[in-house]
């Protein structure tokens, strides 16, 4: 039910948005990174690669050498520089984090959450792990 003003709201409640629109909105807020650029940034020590894929995918497809493995359900707790459960690598809000999922969808939503924690340099890998592997970048 619409209130007739074209806003898509009724009584202050927003109309649900589909996942494609949500991804588009989230991704408009930051610049995503391509596999080769992420690889070079990690080699130079300018980015922390964080693999959020679940164990079965990591076992099936392998790992990106040097990437931290942090399950998606623990990501915010492990990367929050102010958190009591943070990883040693979570040194500051200025940390450049590249989140990697399997194909580059879940990682975009994860980045939005990291931005809300103040990690404004967080980004994700276009195409995820599959794009990394397709680019011929190192996998162990």
Coordinates of C-alpha atoms in Angstrom, one line a residue:
X1 CA 0.0 0.0 0.0
X2 CA 1.4 3.4 -1.0
X3 CA 0.7 6.7 0.5
X4 CA 0.3 8.2 -3.0
X5 CA 3.4 10.4 -3.0
X6 CA 5.5 8.0 -5.1
X7 CA 8.1 7.6 -2.3
X8 CA 7.3 3.9 -1.8
X9 CA 6.7 4.4 1.8
X10 CA 3.6 4.1 3.9
X11 CA 3.5 5.4 7.4
X12 CA 7.4 5.7 7.4
X13 CA 8.0 2.1 6.4
X14 CA 10.2 1.7 3.4
X15 CA 9.2 -0.7 0.6
X16 CA 11.5 -3.8 0.5
X17 CA 14.3 -3.7 -2.0
X18 CA 15.5 -6.7 -4.1
X19 CA 19.0 -8.0 -3.7
X20 CA 20.1 -6.7 -7.1
X21 CA 19.0 -3.2 -6.2
X22 CA 20.6 -3.5 -2.7
X23 CA 23.9 -4.6 -4.2
X24 CA 23.8 -1.7 -6.7
X25 CA 23.2 0.7 -3.8
X26 CA 25.9 -0.7 -1.6
X27 CA 28.5 -0.8 -4.4
X28 CA 27.8 2.8 -5.3
X29 CA 29.4 3.8 -2.0
X30 CA 32.9 2.6 -2.7
X31 CA 35.3 1.5 -5.4
X32 CA 35.7 -2.3 -5.9
X33 CA 39.0 -3.8 -6.8
X34 CA 40.0 -6.2 -9.6
X35 CA 42.1 -9.3 -8.9
X36 CA 45.4 -8.1 -10.4
X37 CA 45.2 -4.8 -8.4
X38 CA 44.4 -6.7 -5.2
X39 CA 47.3 -9.1 -5.8
X40 CA 49.7 -6.2 -6.3
X41 CA 48.4 -4.3 -3.3
X42 CA 48.8 -7.4 -1.1
X43 CA 52.3 -8.0 -2.3
X44 CA 53.2 -4.4 -1.6
X45 CA 51.8 -4.6 1.9
X46 CA 49.1 -2.0 1.1
X47 CA 46.1 -4.3 1.5
X48 CA 44.9 -7.1 3.8
X49 CA 43.1 -9.8 1.8
X50 CA 40.4 -11.5 3.8
X51 CA 38.7 -14.7 2.6
X52 CA 35.2 -15.1 3.9
X53 CA 34.2 -18.2 2.0
X54 CA 33.0 -21.1 4.0
X55 CA 35.2 -24.1 4.6
X56 CA 33.7 -26.4 1.9
X57 CA 34.5 -23.9 -0.8
X58 CA 38.1 -23.3 0.5
X59 CA 38.6 -27.1 0.6
X60 CA 37.2 -27.5 -2.9
X61 CA 39.0 -24.6 -4.6
X62 CA 42.0 -23.8 -2.5
X63 CA 43.2 -20.6 -0.8
X64 CA 44.8 -17.4 -1.8
X65 CA 48.3 -17.4 -0.3
X66 CA 48.7 -14.8 2.4
X67 CA 44.9 -14.1 2.8
X68 CA 43.4 -14.2 6.2
X69 CA 40.5 -16.7 6.5
X70 CA 37.7 -15.2 8.5
X71 CA 34.3 -16.8 8.3
X72 CA 31.6 -14.3 7.4
X73 CA 29.8 -14.6 10.7
X74 CA 33.0 -13.5 12.5
X75 CA 34.2 -10.8 10.2
X76 CA 33.1 -7.7 12.1
X77 CA 34.3 -9.0 15.4
X78 CA 37.7 -9.9 14.0
X79 CA 38.3 -6.7 12.0
X80 CA 36.9 -4.0 14.4
X81 CA 40.1 -2.3 15.6
X82 CA 38.2 -1.4 18.8
X83 CA 36.9 -4.9 19.4
X84 CA 38.0 -7.2 22.1
X85 CA 38.0 -10.2 19.7
X86 CA 40.0 -8.4 16.9
X87 CA 42.8 -10.1 15.0
X88 CA 46.3 -8.7 15.4
X89 CA 46.1 -7.5 11.8
X90 CA 43.1 -5.2 12.7
X91 CA 45.4 -2.3 13.6
X92 CA 43.3 0.7 12.7
X93 CA 40.3 2.1 10.9
X94 CA 42.6 3.2 8.1
X95 CA 43.4 -0.4 7.2
X96 CA 42.8 -1.3 3.6
X97 CA 40.8 -4.5 3.6
X98 CA 39.9 -6.5 0.5
X99 CA 37.0 -8.9 1.3
X100 CA 36.9 -12.0 -0.9
X101 CA 33.9 -14.3 -1.2
X102 CA 33.3 -16.9 -3.9
X103 CA 31.9 -14.8 -6.7
X104 CA 31.8 -11.2 -5.3
X105 CA 28.3 -10.9 -4.0
X106 CA 28.4 -11.6 -0.3
X107 CA 31.6 -9.7 0.0
X108 CA 29.9 -6.5 -1.1
X109 CA 27.4 -6.8 1.7
X110 CA 30.2 -7.5 4.1
X111 CA 32.0 -4.4 3.0
X112 CA 29.0 -2.3 3.8
X113 CA 29.1 -3.7 7.4
X114 CA 32.8 -2.9 7.7
X115 CA 32.2 0.7 6.5
X116 CA 29.6 1.0 9.3
X117 CA 32.4 0.0 11.7
X118 CA 34.6 2.9 10.4
X119 CA 36.8 0.8 8.1
X120 CA 36.2 3.2 5.2
X121 CA 39.0 1.8 3.0
X122 CA 37.4 -1.7 3.0
X123 CA 36.5 -3.0 -0.5
X124 CA 35.8 -6.3 -2.2
X125 CA 37.1 -8.3 -5.0
X126 CA 35.2 -8.0 -8.3
X127 CA 34.2 -11.6 -9.2
X128 CA 35.5 -13.0 -5.9
X129 CA 37.8 -16.0 -5.6
X130 CA 36.6 -17.4 -8.9
X131 CA 37.8 -14.2 -10.7
X132 CA 41.2 -14.4 -8.8
X133 CA 41.7 -18.0 -10.0
X134 CA 40.5 -17.2 -13.6
X135 CA 43.1 -14.4 -13.7
X136 CA 45.8 -17.1 -13.0
X137 CA 46.8 -15.6 -9.7
X138 CA 48.4 -17.8 -7.0
X139 CA 46.2 -20.4 -5.3
X140 CA 47.4 -23.0 -2.8

